[in-house]
Coordinates of C-alpha atoms in Angstrom, one line a residue:
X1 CA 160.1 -24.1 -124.4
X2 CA 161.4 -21.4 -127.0
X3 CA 165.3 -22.9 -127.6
X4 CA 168.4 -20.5 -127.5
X5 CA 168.2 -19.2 -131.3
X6 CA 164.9 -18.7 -131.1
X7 CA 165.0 -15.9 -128.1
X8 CA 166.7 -12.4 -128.3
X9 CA 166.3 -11.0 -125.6
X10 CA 168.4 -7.5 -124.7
X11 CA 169.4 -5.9 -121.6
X12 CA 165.9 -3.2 -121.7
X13 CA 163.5 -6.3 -122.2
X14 CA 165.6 -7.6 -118.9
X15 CA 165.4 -4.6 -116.7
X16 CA 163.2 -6.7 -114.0
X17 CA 165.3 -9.8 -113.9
X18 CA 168.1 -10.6 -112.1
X19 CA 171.6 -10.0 -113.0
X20 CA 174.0 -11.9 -111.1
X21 CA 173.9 -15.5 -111.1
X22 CA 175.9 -15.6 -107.6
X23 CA 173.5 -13.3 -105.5
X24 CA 171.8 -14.8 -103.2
X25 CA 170.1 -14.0 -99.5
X26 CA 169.2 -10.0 -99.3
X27 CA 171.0 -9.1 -102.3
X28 CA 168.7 -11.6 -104.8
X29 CA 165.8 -9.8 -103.1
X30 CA 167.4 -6.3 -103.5
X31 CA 168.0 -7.3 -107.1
X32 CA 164.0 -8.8 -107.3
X33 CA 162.5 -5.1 -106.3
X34 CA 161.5 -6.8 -103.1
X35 CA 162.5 -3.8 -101.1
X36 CA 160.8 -2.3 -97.4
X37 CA 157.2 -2.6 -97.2
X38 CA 157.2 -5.7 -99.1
X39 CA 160.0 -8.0 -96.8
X40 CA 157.3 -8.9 -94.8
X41 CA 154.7 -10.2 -97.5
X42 CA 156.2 -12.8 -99.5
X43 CA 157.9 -16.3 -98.6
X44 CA 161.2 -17.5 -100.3
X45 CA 158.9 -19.5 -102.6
X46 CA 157.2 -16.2 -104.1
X47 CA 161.0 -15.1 -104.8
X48 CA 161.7 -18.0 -106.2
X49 CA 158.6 -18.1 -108.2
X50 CA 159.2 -14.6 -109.7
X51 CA 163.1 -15.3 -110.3
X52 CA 162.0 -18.1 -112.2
X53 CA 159.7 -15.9 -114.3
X54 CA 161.5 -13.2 -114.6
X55 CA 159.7 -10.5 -113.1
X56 CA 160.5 -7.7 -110.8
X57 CA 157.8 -7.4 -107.6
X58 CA 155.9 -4.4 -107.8
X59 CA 152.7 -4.9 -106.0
X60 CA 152.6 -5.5 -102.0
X61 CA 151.8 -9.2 -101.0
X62 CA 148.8 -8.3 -98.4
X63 CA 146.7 -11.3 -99.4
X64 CA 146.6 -13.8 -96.8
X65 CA 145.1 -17.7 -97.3
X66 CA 141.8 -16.5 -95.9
X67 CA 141.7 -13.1 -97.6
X68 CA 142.4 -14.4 -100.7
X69 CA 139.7 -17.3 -100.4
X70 CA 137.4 -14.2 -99.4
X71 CA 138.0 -12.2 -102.7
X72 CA 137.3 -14.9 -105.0
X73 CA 134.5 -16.0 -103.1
X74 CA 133.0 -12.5 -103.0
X75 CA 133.6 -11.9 -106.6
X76 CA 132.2 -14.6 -107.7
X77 CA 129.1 -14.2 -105.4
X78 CA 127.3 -17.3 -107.7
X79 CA 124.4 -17.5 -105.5
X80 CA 124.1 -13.7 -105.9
X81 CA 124.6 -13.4 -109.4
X82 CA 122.1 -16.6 -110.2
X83 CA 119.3 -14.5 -108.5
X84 CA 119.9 -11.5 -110.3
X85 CA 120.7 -12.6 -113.7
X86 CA 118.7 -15.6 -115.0
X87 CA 116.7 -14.3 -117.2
X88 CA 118.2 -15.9 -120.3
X89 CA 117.8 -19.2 -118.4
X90 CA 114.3 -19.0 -117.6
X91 CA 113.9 -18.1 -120.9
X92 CA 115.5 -20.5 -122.4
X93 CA 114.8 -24.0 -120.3
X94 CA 112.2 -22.6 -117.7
X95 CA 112.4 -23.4 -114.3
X96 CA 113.8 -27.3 -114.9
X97 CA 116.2 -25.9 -117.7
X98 CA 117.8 -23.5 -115.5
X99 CA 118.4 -25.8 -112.9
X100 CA 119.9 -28.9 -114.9
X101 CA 122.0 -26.3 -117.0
X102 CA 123.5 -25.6 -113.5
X103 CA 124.5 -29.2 -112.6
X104 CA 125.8 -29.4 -115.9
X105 CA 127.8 -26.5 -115.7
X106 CA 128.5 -26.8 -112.2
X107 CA 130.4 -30.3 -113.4
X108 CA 132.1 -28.9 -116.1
X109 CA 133.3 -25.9 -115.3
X110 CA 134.8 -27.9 -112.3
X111 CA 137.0 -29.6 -114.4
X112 CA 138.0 -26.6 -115.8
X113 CA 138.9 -24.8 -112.7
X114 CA 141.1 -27.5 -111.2
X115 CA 143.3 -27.5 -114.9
X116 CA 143.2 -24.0 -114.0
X117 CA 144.4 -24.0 -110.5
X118 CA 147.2 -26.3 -111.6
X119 CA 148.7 -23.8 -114.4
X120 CA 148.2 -21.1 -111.5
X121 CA 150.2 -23.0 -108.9
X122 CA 153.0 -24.1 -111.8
X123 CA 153.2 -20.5 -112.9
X124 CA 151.6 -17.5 -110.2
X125 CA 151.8 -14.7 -112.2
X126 CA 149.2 -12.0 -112.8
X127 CA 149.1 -12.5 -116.3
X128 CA 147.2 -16.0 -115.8
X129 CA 146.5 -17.7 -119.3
X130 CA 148.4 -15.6 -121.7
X131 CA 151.9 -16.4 -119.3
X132 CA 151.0 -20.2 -119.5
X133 CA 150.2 -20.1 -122.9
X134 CA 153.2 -18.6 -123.6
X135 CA 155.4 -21.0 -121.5
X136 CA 153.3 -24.3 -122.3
X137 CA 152.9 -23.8 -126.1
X138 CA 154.7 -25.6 -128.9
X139 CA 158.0 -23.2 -129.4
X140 CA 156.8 -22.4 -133.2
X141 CA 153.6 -20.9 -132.0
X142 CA 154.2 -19.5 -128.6
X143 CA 154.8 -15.9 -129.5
X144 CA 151.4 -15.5 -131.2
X145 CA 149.4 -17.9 -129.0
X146 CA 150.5 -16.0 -126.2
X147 CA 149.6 -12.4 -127.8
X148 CA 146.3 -13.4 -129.0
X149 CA 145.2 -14.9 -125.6
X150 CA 146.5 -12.0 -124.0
X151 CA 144.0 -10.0 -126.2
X152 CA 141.0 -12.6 -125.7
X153 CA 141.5 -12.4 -122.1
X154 CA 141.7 -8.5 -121.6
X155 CA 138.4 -8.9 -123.4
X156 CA 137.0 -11.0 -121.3
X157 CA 138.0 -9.5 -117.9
X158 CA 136.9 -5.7 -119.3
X159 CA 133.2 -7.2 -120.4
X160 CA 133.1 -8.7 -117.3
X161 CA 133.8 -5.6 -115.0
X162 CA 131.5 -4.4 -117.1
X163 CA 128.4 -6.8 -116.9
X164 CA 128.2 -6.1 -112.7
X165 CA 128.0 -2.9 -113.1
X166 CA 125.1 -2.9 -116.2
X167 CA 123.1 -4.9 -113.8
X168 CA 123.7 -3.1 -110.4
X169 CA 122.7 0.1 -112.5
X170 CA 119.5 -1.8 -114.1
X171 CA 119.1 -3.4 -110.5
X172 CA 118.3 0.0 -109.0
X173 CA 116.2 1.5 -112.2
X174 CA 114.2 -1.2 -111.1
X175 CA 113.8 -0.7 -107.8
X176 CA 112.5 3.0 -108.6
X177 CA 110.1 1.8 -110.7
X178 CA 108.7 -0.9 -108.1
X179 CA 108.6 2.1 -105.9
X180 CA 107.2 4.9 -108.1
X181 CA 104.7 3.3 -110.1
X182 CA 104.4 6.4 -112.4
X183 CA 107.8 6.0 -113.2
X184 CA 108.8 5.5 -116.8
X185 CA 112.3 3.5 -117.0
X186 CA 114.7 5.1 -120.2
X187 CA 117.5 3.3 -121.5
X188 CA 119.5 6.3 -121.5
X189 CA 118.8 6.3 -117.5
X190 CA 119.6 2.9 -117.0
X191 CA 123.2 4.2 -118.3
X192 CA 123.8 6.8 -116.3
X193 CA 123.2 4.5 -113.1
X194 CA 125.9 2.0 -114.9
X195 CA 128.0 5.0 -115.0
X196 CA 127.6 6.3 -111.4
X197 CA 128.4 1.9 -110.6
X198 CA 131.8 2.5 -112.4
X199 CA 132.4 5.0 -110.6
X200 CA 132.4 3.5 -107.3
X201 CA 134.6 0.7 -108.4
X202 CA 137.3 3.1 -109.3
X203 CA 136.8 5.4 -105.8
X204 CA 137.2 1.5 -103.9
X205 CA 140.0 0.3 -106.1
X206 CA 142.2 3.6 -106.0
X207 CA 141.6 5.1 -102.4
X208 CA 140.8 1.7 -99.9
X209 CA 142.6 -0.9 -102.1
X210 CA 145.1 -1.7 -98.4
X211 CA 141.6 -1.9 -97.0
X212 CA 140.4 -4.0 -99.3
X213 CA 142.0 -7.8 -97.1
X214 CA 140.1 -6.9 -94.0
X215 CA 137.0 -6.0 -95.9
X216 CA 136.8 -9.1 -98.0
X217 CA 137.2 -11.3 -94.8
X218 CA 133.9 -9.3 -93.6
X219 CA 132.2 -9.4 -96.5
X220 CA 132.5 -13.4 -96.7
X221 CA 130.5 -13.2 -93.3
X222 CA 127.6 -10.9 -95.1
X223 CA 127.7 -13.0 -98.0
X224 CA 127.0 -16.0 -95.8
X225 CA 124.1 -14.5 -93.6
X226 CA 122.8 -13.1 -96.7
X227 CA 122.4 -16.1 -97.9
X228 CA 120.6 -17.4 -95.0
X229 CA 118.8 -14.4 -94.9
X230 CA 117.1 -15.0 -98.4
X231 CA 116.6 -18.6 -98.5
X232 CA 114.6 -18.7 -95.2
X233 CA 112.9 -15.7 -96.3
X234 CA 111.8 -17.8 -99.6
X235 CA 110.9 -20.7 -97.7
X236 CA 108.6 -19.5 -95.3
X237 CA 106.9 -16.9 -97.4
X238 CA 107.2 -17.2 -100.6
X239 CA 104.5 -19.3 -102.6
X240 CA 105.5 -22.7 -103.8
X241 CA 105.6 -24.4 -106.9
X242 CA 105.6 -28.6 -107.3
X243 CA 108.6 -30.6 -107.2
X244 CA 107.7 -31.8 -110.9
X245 CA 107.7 -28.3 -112.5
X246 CA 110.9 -27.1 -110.7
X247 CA 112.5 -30.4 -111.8
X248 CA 110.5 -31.3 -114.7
X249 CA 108.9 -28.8 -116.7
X250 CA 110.9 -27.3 -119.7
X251 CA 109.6 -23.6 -121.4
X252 CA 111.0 -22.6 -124.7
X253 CA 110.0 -19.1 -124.8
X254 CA 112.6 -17.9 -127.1
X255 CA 110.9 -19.8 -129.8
X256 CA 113.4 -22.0 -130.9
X257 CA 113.0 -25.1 -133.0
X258 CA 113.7 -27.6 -129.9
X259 CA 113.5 -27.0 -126.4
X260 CA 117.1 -29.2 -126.0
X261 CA 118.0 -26.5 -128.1
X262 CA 116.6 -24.0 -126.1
X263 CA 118.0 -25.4 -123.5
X264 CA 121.7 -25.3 -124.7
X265 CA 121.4 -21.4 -125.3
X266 CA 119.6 -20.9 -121.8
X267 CA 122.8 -22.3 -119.8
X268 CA 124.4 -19.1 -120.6
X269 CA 122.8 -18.0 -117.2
X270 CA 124.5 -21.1 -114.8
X271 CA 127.9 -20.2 -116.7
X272 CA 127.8 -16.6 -116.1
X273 CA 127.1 -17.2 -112.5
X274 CA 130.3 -20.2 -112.0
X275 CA 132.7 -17.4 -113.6
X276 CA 135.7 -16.1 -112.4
X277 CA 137.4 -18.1 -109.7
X278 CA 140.6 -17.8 -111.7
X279 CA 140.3 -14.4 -110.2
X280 CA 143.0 -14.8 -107.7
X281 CA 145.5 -16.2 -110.3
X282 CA 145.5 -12.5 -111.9
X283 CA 146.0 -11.2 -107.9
X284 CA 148.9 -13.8 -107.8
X285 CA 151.6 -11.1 -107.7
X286 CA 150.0 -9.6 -104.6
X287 CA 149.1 -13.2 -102.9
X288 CA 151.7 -14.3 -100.3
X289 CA 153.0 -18.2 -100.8
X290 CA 151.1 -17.8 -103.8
X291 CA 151.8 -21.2 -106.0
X292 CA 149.9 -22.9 -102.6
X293 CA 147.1 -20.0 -101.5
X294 CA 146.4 -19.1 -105.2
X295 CA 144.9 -22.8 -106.3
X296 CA 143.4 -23.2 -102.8
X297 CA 141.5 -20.0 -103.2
X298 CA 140.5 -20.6 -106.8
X299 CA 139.3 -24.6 -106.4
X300 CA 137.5 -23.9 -102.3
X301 CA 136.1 -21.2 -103.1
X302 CA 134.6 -22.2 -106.8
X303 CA 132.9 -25.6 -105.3
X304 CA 131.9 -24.2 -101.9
X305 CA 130.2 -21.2 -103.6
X306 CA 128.9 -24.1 -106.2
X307 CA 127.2 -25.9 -103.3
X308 CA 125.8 -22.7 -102.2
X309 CA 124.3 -21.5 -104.8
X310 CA 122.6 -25.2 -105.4
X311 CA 121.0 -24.7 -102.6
X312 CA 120.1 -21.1 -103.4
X313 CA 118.9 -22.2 -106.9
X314 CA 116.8 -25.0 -105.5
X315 CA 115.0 -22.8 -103.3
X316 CA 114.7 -19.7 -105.7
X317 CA 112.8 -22.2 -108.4
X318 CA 110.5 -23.4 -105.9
X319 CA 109.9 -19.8 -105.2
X320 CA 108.7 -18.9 -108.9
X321 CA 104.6 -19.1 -109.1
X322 CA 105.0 -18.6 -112.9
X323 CA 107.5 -18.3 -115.3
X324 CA 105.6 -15.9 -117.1
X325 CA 104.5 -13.6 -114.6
X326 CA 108.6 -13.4 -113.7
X327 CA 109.8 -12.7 -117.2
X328 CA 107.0 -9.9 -117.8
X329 CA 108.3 -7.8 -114.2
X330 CA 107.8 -4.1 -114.9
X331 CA 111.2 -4.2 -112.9
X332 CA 112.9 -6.1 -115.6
X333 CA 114.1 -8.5 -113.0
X334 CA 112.3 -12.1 -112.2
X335 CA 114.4 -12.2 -108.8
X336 CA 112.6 -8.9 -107.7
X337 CA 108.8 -10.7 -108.6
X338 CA 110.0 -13.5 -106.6
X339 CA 110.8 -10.9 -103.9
X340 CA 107.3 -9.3 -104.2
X341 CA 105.3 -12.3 -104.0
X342 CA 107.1 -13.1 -100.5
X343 CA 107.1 -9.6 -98.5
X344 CA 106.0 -6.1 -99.2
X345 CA 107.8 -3.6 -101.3
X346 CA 109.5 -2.3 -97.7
X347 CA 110.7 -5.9 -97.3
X348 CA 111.7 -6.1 -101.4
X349 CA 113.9 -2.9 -100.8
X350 CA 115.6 -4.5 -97.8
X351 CA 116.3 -7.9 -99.6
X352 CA 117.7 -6.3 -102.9
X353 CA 119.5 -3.4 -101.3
X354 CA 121.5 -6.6 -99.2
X355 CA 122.1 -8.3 -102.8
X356 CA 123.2 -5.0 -104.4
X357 CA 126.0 -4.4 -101.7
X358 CA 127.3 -7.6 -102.0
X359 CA 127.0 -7.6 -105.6
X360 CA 128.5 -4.8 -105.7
X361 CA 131.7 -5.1 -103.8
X362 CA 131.6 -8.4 -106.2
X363 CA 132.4 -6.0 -109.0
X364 CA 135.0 -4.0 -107.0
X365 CA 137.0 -6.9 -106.8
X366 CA 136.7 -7.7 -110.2
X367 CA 137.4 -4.5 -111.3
X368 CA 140.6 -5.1 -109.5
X369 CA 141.5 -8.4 -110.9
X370 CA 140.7 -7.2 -114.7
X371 CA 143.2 -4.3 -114.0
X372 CA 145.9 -6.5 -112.7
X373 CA 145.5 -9.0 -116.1
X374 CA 145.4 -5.5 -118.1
X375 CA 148.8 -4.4 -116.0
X376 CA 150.3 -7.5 -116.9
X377 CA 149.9 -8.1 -120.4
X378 CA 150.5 -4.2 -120.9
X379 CA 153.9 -5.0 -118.9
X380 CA 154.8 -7.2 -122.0
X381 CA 154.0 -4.1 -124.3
X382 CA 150.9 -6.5 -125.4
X383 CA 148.4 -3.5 -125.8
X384 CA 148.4 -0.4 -127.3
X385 CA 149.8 2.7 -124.4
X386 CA 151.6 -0.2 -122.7
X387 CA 153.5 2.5 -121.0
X388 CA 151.1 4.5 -119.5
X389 CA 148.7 1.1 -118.8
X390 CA 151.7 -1.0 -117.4
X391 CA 152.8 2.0 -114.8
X392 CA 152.3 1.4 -111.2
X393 CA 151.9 4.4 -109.1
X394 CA 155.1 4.9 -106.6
X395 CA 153.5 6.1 -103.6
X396 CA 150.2 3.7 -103.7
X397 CA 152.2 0.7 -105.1
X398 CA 148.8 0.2 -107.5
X399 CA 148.0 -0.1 -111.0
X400 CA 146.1 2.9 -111.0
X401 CA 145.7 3.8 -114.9
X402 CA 145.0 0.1 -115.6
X403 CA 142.1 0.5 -112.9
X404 CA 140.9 3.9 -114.9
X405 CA 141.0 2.1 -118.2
X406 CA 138.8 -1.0 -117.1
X407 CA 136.2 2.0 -116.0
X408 CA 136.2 3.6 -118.7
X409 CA 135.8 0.3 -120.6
X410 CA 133.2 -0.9 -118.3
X411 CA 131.0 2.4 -119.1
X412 CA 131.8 2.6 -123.3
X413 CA 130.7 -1.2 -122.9
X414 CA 127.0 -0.4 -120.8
X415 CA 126.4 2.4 -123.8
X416 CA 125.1 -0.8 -126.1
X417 CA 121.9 -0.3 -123.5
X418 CA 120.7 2.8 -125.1
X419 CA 120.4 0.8 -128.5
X420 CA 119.6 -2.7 -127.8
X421 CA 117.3 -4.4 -125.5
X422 CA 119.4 -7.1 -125.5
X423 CA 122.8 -5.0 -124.1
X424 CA 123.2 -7.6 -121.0
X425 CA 123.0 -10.9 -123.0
X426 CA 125.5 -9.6 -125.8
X427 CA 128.2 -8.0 -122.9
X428 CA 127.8 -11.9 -120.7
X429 CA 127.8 -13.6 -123.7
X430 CA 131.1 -12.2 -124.8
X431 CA 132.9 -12.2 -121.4
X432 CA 131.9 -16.3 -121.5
X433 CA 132.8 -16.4 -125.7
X434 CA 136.0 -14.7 -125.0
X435 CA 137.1 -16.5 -121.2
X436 CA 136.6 -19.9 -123.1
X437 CA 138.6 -19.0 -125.4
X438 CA 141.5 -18.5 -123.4
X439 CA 140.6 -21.5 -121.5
X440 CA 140.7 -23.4 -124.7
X441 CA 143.7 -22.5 -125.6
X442 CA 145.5 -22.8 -122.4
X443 CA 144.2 -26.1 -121.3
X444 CA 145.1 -27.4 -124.8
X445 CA 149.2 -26.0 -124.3
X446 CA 149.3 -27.2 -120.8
X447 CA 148.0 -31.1 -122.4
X448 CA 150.5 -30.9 -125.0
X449 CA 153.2 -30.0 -123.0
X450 CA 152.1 -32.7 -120.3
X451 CA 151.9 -35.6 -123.6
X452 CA 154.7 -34.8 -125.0
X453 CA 157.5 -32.7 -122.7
X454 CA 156.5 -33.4 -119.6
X455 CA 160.3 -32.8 -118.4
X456 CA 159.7 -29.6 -119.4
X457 CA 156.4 -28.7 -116.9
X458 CA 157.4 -26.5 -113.9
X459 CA 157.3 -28.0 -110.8
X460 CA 153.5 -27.2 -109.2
X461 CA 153.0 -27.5 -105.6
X462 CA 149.4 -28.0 -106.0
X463 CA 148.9 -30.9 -109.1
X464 CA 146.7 -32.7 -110.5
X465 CA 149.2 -35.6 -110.1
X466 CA 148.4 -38.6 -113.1
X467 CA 145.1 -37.5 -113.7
X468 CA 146.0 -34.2 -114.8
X469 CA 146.0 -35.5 -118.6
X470 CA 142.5 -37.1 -118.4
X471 CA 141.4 -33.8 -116.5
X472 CA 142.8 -31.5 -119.0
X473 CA 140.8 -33.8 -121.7
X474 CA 137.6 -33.5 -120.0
X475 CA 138.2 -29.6 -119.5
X476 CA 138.8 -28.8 -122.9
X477 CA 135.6 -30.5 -124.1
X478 CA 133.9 -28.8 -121.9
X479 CA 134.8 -25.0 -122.9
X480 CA 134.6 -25.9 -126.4
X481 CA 131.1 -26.9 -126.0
X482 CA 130.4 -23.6 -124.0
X483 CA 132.9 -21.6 -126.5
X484 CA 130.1 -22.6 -129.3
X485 CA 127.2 -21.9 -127.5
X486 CA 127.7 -18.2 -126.0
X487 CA 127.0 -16.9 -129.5
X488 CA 123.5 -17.5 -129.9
X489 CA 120.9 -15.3 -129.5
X490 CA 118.3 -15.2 -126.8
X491 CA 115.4 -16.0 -128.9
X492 CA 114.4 -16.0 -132.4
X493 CA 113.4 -14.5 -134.9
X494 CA 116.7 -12.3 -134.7
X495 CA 116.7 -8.5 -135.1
X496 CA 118.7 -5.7 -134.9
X497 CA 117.7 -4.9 -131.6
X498 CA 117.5 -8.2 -130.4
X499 CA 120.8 -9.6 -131.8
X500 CA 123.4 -11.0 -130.2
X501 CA 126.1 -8.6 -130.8
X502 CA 128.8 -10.3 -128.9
X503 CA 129.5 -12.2 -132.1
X504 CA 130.5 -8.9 -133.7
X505 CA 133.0 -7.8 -130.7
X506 CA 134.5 -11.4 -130.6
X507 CA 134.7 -11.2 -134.5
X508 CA 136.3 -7.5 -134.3
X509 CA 139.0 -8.6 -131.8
X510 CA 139.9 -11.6 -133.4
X511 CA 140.3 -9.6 -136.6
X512 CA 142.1 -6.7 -134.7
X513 CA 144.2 -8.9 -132.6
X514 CA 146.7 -10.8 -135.2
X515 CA 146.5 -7.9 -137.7
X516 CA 148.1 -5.8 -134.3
X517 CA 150.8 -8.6 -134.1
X518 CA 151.8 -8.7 -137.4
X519 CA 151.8 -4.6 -137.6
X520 CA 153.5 -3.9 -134.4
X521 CA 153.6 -7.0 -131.4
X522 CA 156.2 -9.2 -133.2
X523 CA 158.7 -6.6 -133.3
X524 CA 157.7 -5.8 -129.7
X525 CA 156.1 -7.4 -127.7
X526 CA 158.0 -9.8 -124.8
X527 CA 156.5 -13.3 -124.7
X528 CA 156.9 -14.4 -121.1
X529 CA 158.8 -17.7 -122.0
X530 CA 161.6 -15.5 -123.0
X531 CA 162.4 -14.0 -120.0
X532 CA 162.1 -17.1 -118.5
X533 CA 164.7 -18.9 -121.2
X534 CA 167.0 -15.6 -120.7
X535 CA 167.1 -16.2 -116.6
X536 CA 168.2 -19.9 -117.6
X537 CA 170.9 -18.6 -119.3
X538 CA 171.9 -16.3 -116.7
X539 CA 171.7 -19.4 -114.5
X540 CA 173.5 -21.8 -116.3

């Protein structure tokens, strides 16, 4: 933890905090911004939680246990996104690659989560890694740490919002093509469906966010019959392929010089698809008896979608005639061969417009996660316009310019399609470069602080108890590994058009991020340990 000399903190940086060491009852939560609408949606915990941290409640608490299982399971939708978007994989490892990549990953990025779930039951706050950065991290470095996370994870969360919506917009270019064969798919067209995609996430996020608990809860029921719906549709008419070649049979199509190498660059698919159930940590601030529901959510809902989507994956591969004929698709789309070769192009239009919607309302909840991680690091004047990015709007008690900013993001982002045929791999490729990142770094703080201050770890009410160190270990080798790999192209040789250009993005942020400290965040920007040192000092 920062010591005393080493925090300043003035009455204006402490405008959400509480005052009076000798409130208690009514007047703490008066004091807290916990006022009318929200007395019924958080526990003594969550004010105890935000006291600690000292931060005002601005958002409503309508997230339940089960509705916040729901969003994360719904958002990340892995079964959903492993049938739409493993083209890299096949690629890149063939039908045996793609599934191995996925046990490997599936592992891994397991170990992650849980180190993750901890830090989000120790510290439920919207701001997810930067906060725990900042309040883990060795005192010298916590300032910068914390403002460069904060910058690799905004990143991370705005390429993400905007991968869904590149491929529901490619998704239904697609379709029109499989269903007007004289169709001629532009780039430039394939953009303007992106675009109309953002759109929608910002008409959901703005106008039926209160709906948004009761829809998720449905939607968990749709993703689950959809599920059914498309293996048994796979099974029982789809042709088959042979146990060996699903489990066996390895395809380096990108032309690299190994096919382990091949391999390693092809798992970008099983990764992008076991994203994101840190979701709910950045939806802490609106999840009641968060530091419990917030871990659940995150851990349940990553493994039982994991499980899922095994089975999902197993079935799909057995589904795939030729791993050729999938990867030259008119549609651009192996999933939508697959589809073909099982039911008519009526049947194909039913099965992909069930994917879309669920795919779609994936992205509306991640649109609303990445605006609540943007909300929260602007709150700390970490970006540039923190003022206008960090307001919430009175009357629907909502982020609402953070929301339009990860739109407009999202469609600035899908413009890399007009230019590259290789737009989706570069915008994954840096939503996985930069989420490792800040998994790196906060895993790494959290094991330091465990090693050598463990006195100093707040109290977590879901923990990873003695193993946590040993986890923590194994996670960190794990995102490394990942971290290196989500550079590389998708096959060789490497042009301009088929680049990987997420190297240039991650490069230009890393760049742009300390040169932005040094220039203007030192001087400004409020590291969360300090208002967490300054409401010990109150307290004392």
């Amino acid at each position: 933890m920062a010591s005393h000399n080493e925090i300043e903190m003035t009455e204006r940086d402490m405008k959400g905090s509480v005052t009076d060491k000798h409130n208690s009852g009514s007047s703490f939560t008066k004091e807290l911004g916990m006022k009318g609408i929200h007395d019924q949606n958080y526990t003594i915990q969550d004010e105890k939680d935000m006291s600690r941290m000292g931060r005002k409640q601005e958002l409503i608490r309508n997230f339940r246990p089960l509705s916040a299982f729901s969003f994360t399971v719904i958002l990340q939708a892995t079964w959903e996104f492993l049938l739409i978007s493993n083209t890299q994989g096949l690629t890149d490892g063939g039908l045996a690659g793609l599934f191995w990549s996925y046990m490997w990953t599936f592992i891994g990025f397991g170990i992650v989560m849980v180190s993750l779930a901890e830090m989000a039951s120790m510290a439920p706050i919207s701001g997810g890694q930067y906060h725990w950065v900042s309040e883990f991290a060795a005192p010298k470095y916590q300032k910068f740490l914390s403002y460069l996370t904060g910058w690799m994870s905004t990143l991370a969360w705005q390429a993400g919002t905007a991968s869904g919506s590149f491929l529901t917009g490619t998704i239904i270019q697609g379709l029109i093509g499989l269903n007007n064969p004289d169709y001629e798919a532009q780039a430039w067209q394939g953009t303007l469906l992106v675009f109309a995609m953002v759109l929608v996430l910002y008409l959901f996020n703005v106008f039926a966010y209160k709906q948004m608990p009761m829809m998720q809860n449905f939607l968990l029921v749709i993703h689950t019959l959809g599920f059914f719906v498309v293996i048994i549709v796979l099974w029982v008419m789809a042709p088959k392929q042979s146990a060996t070649a699903v489990f066996t049979a390895f395809n380096n199509e990108g032309g690299w010089s190994s096919t382990g190498l091949a391999l390693m660059v092809g798992q970008i698919s099983a990764i992008y698809g076991s994203l994101s159930s840190d979701a709910t940590a950045h939806m802490a601030e609106e999840v009641k008896n968060a530091g419990v529901n917030v871990p659940r959510a995150m851990v349940w809902s990553y493994f039982g979608n994991g499980i899922i989507a095994l089975i999902f994956l197993i079935t799909y591969l057995f589904s795939i005639p030729s791993v050729d004929d999938a990867l030259g698709d008119a549609s651009g789309f192996p999933f939508i061969y697959v589809f073909s070769n099982a039911v008519d192009i009526a049947g194909v239009n039913a099965l992909t417009a069930l994917v879309l919607v669920l795919v779609i309302f994936s992205n509306v909840s991640f649109n609303a996660s990445t605006s609540r991680q943007t909300f929260a690091f602007a709150r700390d004047k970490g970006l540039p316009f923190w003022e206008w990015l960090s307001k919430v709007d009175q009357k629907k008690e909502l982020p609402v310019n953070a929301v339009a900013f990860s739109c407009v993001f999202s469609a600035l982002l899908s413009l890399i399609n007009i230019g590259s045929t290789a737009a989706f791999n570069a915008i994954i490729s840096l939503q996985v470069a930069a989420i490792m990142f800040t998994y790196s770094i906060s895993i790494s703080c959290v094991l330091y602080r465990r090693i050598w201050h463990p006195e100093l770890l707040p109290h977590a009410r879901w923990s990873l108890g003695r193993l946590g160190p040993l986890i923590n270990g194994l996670g960190l080798v794990y995102v490394l590994f990942a971290f290196f790999l989500s550079f590389w192209p998708n096959a060789t040789p490497v042009g301009l058009e088929s680049m990987n250009w997420c190297v240039v993005m991650f490069v230009g942020v890393a760049i742009l991020a300390p040169i932005m400290y040094l220039v203007r965040g030192r001087h400004i920007y409020i590291g969360p340990v300090e208002l967490i040192e300054a409401r010990k000092r109150q307290d004392f």
